[in-house]
């Protein structure tokens, strides 16, 4: 019974390709016979694309053997396992065996975006009102005069829909391009006899792909050679246990991850013929979730919408009440005409339009516009944003935990049996070294000393134990030409030195390692480290007999050398760190290097200060939670750390200290910390695909300065949305109040439905586009980060909103009730002229307030304004179309042409808001220093300002 249960358990591999494997293995007679097509035969290949693809997909070991194994398959697809695919054959292979691309969900067309924009309930109600208005108007006033009011509303709706749809469509195209860039993985292949890098999209059947730890398997294929290759197939099978890949189990599947080891594979199928491609057919790409800021602003929009609805209902009932009272006083309460119906319909249209104006659908649009704009700019600055929310979250980052190698330093290291790099000859005949920077530096040093790369082929690699972040070393076992074996070990200097009991003298003689000599070597290691050099030890051990299944020994090694590798600090890093400190962002270095090396680099970068703390990972992880709580605020450098130490540090900073934490990572083991952090930053050059997949932002140039640029743009996104919210709430308050107060007192609304719709477009779409695309300023990095629980609408914003609203309402209401006398308007069109003037002045108030909103605190709002062509274009377009509305579209807009004096007065009333803004900014509203310290969510003191600014 136990045997049967064990057998069942061993056969419970979840994915269906395992079932295919059993089927094909157990019933070879039922294997599908493929007939070679004429197209394949003419191309010279000897195997059908579907047959080749089925081998890996079905784990068909019998089919692989019947085709002569990996070597036989290589022959049938006309590729040399040494030389790889010829570049000249790539297009032919793509035409026969397919492209390495998946079928994507079709993009929405422009007409779909128009249709979605038309689904807005308030716009639908307005369209019904417009249709009824045209019908009643034509019946009462005849053609074409009777249709002008309704047609004006229709044209306004059409304009709003077109602008909204165009904006959304352009964003969708931009996000699609970014998504394609996100999936563009660079893989290493052998082609034309040379090892080179190609895009995953250019991979073809027959390519020889080099895989290493953390890589994503880019296509289906079969194993050629490698060591300790372990694959995580959980993305396909759901099984968490890694699969050991070797000659007995040679199949690799696209989309899986290399968890350990290294190897080479022959690509047998690409694109839609892979298992991953077939799976993608059944899935549609999910859209981005709403960002935290969008969720927060949706709540604000709902509240404002409800207030607008209340005002709309009150305005309608006030207008209707006055209308009915007037009819009753005139004795016409029982006499109703078409004109009465048109008046009531207009009242209803005004009420619905107030809702349209009040509902700030521009808030989510502004967030998306700002994020999309920032993502595009960051892409040009070597930062690929994978998740929208990372942009805004990075603006609130109060701590950055960064790696040292490659991020703060150049990762170009300068100082033989090896596995991490390879000496290759390029097409130009020059010898170059491909591989990890550390391995490359060691090989280059060996070549510089006169070593021959041909020695590499004299010994056969028997076993490799790859570098492990826990052991801090890697080992390789080789067979010697003279017989026996030799184990080589390299890694962290103090770790490898601890494994050694002998060392090689200058004359090549191996002698015992005394305590004094061990101390002397330790002093050399510390001396190198204090000079900011990365230190490594290389050792060997001769072994007579060992099995492939045995572990490589961990003792009695002979020390060959101590190496100090110079990895220079990147240009600009010191300035970038200084910028972070000035912005209230703490920078902490977390590295696996020697503590003396880490401290030297940290001091050079400006990270480690006199009162800062540097600690080693083992010491950190042995601290109690109470001790951690005391040391973390002072912690600036953690050396010899494990990925778990980084994860613990991030968790403590987020949960105990309530900081917004950004973390950099490049290795597979960094994935948990990247996932735990508020913002995960993966390195684009040194980073593995596993790290990139768990990150929010990929730093394409691995440069710390780029990380600071992401923070700058993140802050810009946040403050740009604040600017827009300040602008929109001011328009909302004024538009609602002026129509409501006017309706209560005079029984009519000075702003018609068409005019309100035009204001709505200025306020929502155009306002969002103008203010959400402002570039970041230097001042953004001279203020503290926004806390987790900080209010989005600040006291400064309320001061500006209330001040501007009071000014605009006061001026416009004075002209509403005393305008004819003040402007000396007479004649039959005096009322129409006054309403047009009020509409014109109202629009110019918003245009100038848009300029005011460029900076919520500084008086000079014109700084860099003329370098922002989007903002200038929108302001000029708004003014131009306003002139067209007033002077040329009178019939549709319900306006009359204005004299130049009234135009000038409208502009002066609007421009006076600049003076009001300057006066308002002189009123202090932010809390005093003492209360700020008490109320700041993170408990930090605000940064000092003025000449002594941090």
mmCIF file with all atom_site columns, C-alpha atoms in Angstrom, residues 110 113-134 147-166 348-350 352-357 361 752-762 764-765 881 885 889 892-893:
data_model
loop_
_atom_site.group_PDB
_atom_site.id
_atom_site.type_symbol
_atom_site.label_atom_id
_atom_site.label_alt_id
_atom_site.label_comp_id
_atom_site.label_asym_id
_atom_site.label_entity_id
_atom_site.label_seq_id
_atom_site.pdbx_PDB_ins_code
_atom_site.Cartn_x
_atom_site.Cartn_y
_atom_site.Cartn_z
_atom_site.occupancy
_atom_site.B_iso_or_equiv
_atom_site.pdbx_formal_charge
_atom_site.auth_seq_id
_atom_site.auth_comp_id
_atom_site.auth_asym_id
_atom_site.auth_atom_id
_atom_site.pdbx_PDB_model_num
ATOM 1  C CA . UNK A 1 110 ? -9.355  55.093 -31.750 1.00 0.00 ? 110 UNK A CA 1
ATOM 2  C CA . UNK A 1 113 ? -11.852 55.180 -27.141 1.00 0.00 ? 113 UNK A CA 1
ATOM 3  C CA . UNK A 1 114 ? -14.495 57.492 -28.644 1.00 0.00 ? 114 UNK A CA 1
ATOM 4  C CA . UNK A 1 115 ? -17.169 54.938 -27.745 1.00 0.00 ? 115 UNK A CA 1
ATOM 5  C CA . UNK A 1 116 ? -15.856 54.676 -24.169 1.00 0.00 ? 116 UNK A CA 1
ATOM 6  C CA . UNK A 1 117 ? -15.823 58.483 -23.806 1.00 0.00 ? 117 UNK A CA 1
ATOM 7  C CA . UNK A 1 118 ? -19.458 58.568 -24.938 1.00 0.00 ? 118 UNK A CA 1
ATOM 8  C CA . UNK A 1 119 ? -20.480 56.169 -22.151 1.00 0.00 ? 119 UNK A CA 1
ATOM 9  C CA . UNK A 1 120 ? -20.387 58.985 -19.569 1.00 0.00 ? 120 UNK A CA 1
ATOM 10 C CA . UNK A 1 121 ? -23.913 59.126 -18.073 1.00 0.00 ? 121 UNK A CA 1
ATOM 11 C CA . UNK A 1 122 ? -24.028 62.922 -17.750 1.00 0.00 ? 122 UNK A CA 1
ATOM 12 C CA . UNK A 1 123 ? -22.984 63.365 -21.381 1.00 0.00 ? 123 UNK A CA 1
ATOM 13 C CA . UNK A 1 124 ? -25.721 60.933 -22.458 1.00 0.00 ? 124 UNK A CA 1
ATOM 14 C CA . UNK A 1 125 ? -28.321 62.938 -20.492 1.00 0.00 ? 125 UNK A CA 1
ATOM 15 C CA . UNK A 1 126 ? -27.044 66.155 -22.097 1.00 0.00 ? 126 UNK A CA 1
ATOM 16 C CA . UNK A 1 127 ? -27.305 64.591 -25.565 1.00 0.00 ? 127 UNK A CA 1
ATOM 17 C CA . UNK A 1 128 ? -30.934 63.677 -24.849 1.00 0.00 ? 128 UNK A CA 1
ATOM 18 C CA . UNK A 1 129 ? -31.534 67.247 -23.651 1.00 0.00 ? 129 UNK A CA 1
ATOM 19 C CA . UNK A 1 130 ? -29.900 68.589 -26.808 1.00 0.00 ? 130 UNK A CA 1
ATOM 20 C CA . UNK A 1 131 ? -32.087 66.379 -29.016 1.00 0.00 ? 131 UNK A CA 1
ATOM 21 C CA . UNK A 1 132 ? -35.266 67.456 -27.203 1.00 0.00 ? 132 UNK A CA 1
ATOM 22 C CA . UNK A 1 133 ? -34.117 71.097 -27.335 1.00 0.00 ? 133 UNK A CA 1
ATOM 23 C CA . UNK A 1 134 ? -33.618 70.894 -31.104 1.00 0.00 ? 134 UNK A CA 1
ATOM 24 C CA . UNK A 1 147 ? -31.806 74.085 -33.431 1.00 0.00 ? 147 UNK A CA 1
ATOM 25 C CA . UNK A 1 148 ? -28.933 76.382 -32.456 1.00 0.00 ? 148 UNK A CA 1
ATOM 26 C CA . UNK A 1 149 ? -29.115 75.836 -28.676 1.00 0.00 ? 149 UNK A CA 1
ATOM 27 C CA . UNK A 1 150 ? -29.254 72.073 -28.936 1.00 0.00 ? 150 UNK A CA 1
ATOM 28 C CA . UNK A 1 151 ? -26.624 71.971 -31.679 1.00 0.00 ? 151 UNK A CA 1
ATOM 29 C CA . UNK A 1 152 ? -24.276 74.051 -29.501 1.00 0.00 ? 152 UNK A CA 1
ATOM 30 C CA . UNK A 1 153 ? -24.499 71.436 -26.746 1.00 0.00 ? 153 UNK A CA 1
ATOM 31 C CA . UNK A 1 154 ? -23.897 68.625 -29.270 1.00 0.00 ? 154 UNK A CA 1
ATOM 32 C CA . UNK A 1 155 ? -20.813 70.363 -30.680 1.00 0.00 ? 155 UNK A CA 1
ATOM 33 C CA . UNK A 1 156 ? -19.439 70.937 -27.170 1.00 0.00 ? 156 UNK A CA 1
ATOM 34 C CA . UNK A 1 157 ? -19.977 67.274 -26.299 1.00 0.00 ? 157 UNK A CA 1
ATOM 35 C CA . UNK A 1 158 ? -18.295 66.246 -29.564 1.00 0.00 ? 158 UNK A CA 1
ATOM 36 C CA . UNK A 1 159 ? -15.265 68.411 -28.755 1.00 0.00 ? 159 UNK A CA 1
ATOM 37 C CA . UNK A 1 160 ? -14.949 67.000 -25.217 1.00 0.00 ? 160 UNK A CA 1
ATOM 38 C CA . UNK A 1 161 ? -15.254 63.415 -26.485 1.00 0.00 ? 161 UNK A CA 1
ATOM 39 C CA . UNK A 1 162 ? -12.653 63.938 -29.241 1.00 0.00 ? 162 UNK A CA 1
ATOM 40 C CA . UNK A 1 163 ? -10.102 65.546 -26.904 1.00 0.00 ? 163 UNK A CA 1
ATOM 41 C CA . UNK A 1 164 ? -10.616 62.847 -24.239 1.00 0.00 ? 164 UNK A CA 1
ATOM 42 C CA . UNK A 1 165 ? -10.429 59.980 -26.743 1.00 0.00 ? 165 UNK A CA 1
ATOM 43 C CA . UNK A 1 166 ? -7.310  61.391 -28.426 1.00 0.00 ? 166 UNK A CA 1
ATOM 44 C CA . UNK A 1 348 ? -32.627 70.964 -16.636 1.00 0.00 ? 348 UNK A CA 1
ATOM 45 C CA . UNK A 1 349 ? -29.695 71.203 -19.086 1.00 0.00 ? 349 UNK A CA 1
ATOM 46 C CA . UNK A 1 350 ? -28.011 73.788 -16.846 1.00 0.00 ? 350 UNK A CA 1
ATOM 47 C CA . UNK A 1 352 ? -27.028 68.514 -15.679 1.00 0.00 ? 352 UNK A CA 1
ATOM 48 C CA . UNK A 1 353 ? -24.151 70.661 -16.946 1.00 0.00 ? 353 UNK A CA 1
ATOM 49 C CA . UNK A 1 354 ? -23.379 71.762 -13.385 1.00 0.00 ? 354 UNK A CA 1
ATOM 50 C CA . UNK A 1 355 ? -22.983 68.054 -12.565 1.00 0.00 ? 355 UNK A CA 1
ATOM 51 C CA . UNK A 1 356 ? -20.699 67.653 -15.601 1.00 0.00 ? 356 UNK A CA 1
ATOM 52 C CA . UNK A 1 357 ? -18.566 70.567 -14.396 1.00 0.00 ? 357 UNK A CA 1
ATOM 53 C CA . UNK A 1 361 ? -13.247 63.279 -14.116 1.00 0.00 ? 361 UNK A CA 1
ATOM 54 C CA . UNK A 1 752 ? -25.226 78.492 -20.247 1.00 0.00 ? 752 UNK A CA 1
ATOM 55 C CA . UNK A 1 753 ? -24.847 74.745 -20.753 1.00 0.00 ? 753 UNK A CA 1
ATOM 56 C CA . UNK A 1 754 ? -22.552 75.202 -23.776 1.00 0.00 ? 754 UNK A CA 1
ATOM 57 C CA . UNK A 1 755 ? -20.370 77.695 -21.895 1.00 0.00 ? 755 UNK A CA 1
ATOM 58 C CA . UNK A 1 756 ? -20.107 75.412 -18.873 1.00 0.00 ? 756 UNK A CA 1
ATOM 59 C CA . UNK A 1 757 ? -19.115 72.515 -21.137 1.00 0.00 ? 757 UNK A CA 1
ATOM 60 C CA . UNK A 1 758 ? -16.327 74.646 -22.637 1.00 0.00 ? 758 UNK A CA 1
ATOM 61 C CA . UNK A 1 759 ? -15.141 75.582 -19.138 1.00 0.00 ? 759 UNK A CA 1
ATOM 62 C CA . UNK A 1 760 ? -15.280 71.882 -18.232 1.00 0.00 ? 760 UNK A CA 1
ATOM 63 C CA . UNK A 1 761 ? -12.944 71.049 -21.088 1.00 0.00 ? 761 UNK A CA 1
ATOM 64 C CA . UNK A 1 762 ? -10.474 73.809 -20.110 1.00 0.00 ? 762 UNK A CA 1
ATOM 65 C CA . UNK A 1 764 ? -10.498 68.828 -17.016 1.00 0.00 ? 764 UNK A CA 1
ATOM 66 C CA . UNK A 1 765 ? -8.656  67.681 -20.118 1.00 0.00 ? 765 UNK A CA 1
ATOM 67 C CA . UNK A 1 881 ? -10.771 79.231 -28.996 1.00 0.00 ? 881 UNK A CA 1
ATOM 68 C CA . UNK A 1 885 ? -16.492 81.159 -29.108 1.00 0.00 ? 885 UNK A CA 1
ATOM 69 C CA . UNK A 1 889 ? -19.725 80.998 -32.673 1.00 0.00 ? 889 UNK A CA 1
ATOM 70 C CA . UNK A 1 892 ? -24.081 78.131 -30.775 1.00 0.00 ? 892 UNK A CA 1
ATOM 71 C CA . UNK A 1 893 ? -22.350 79.492 -27.659 1.00 0.00 ? 893 UNK A CA 1
#
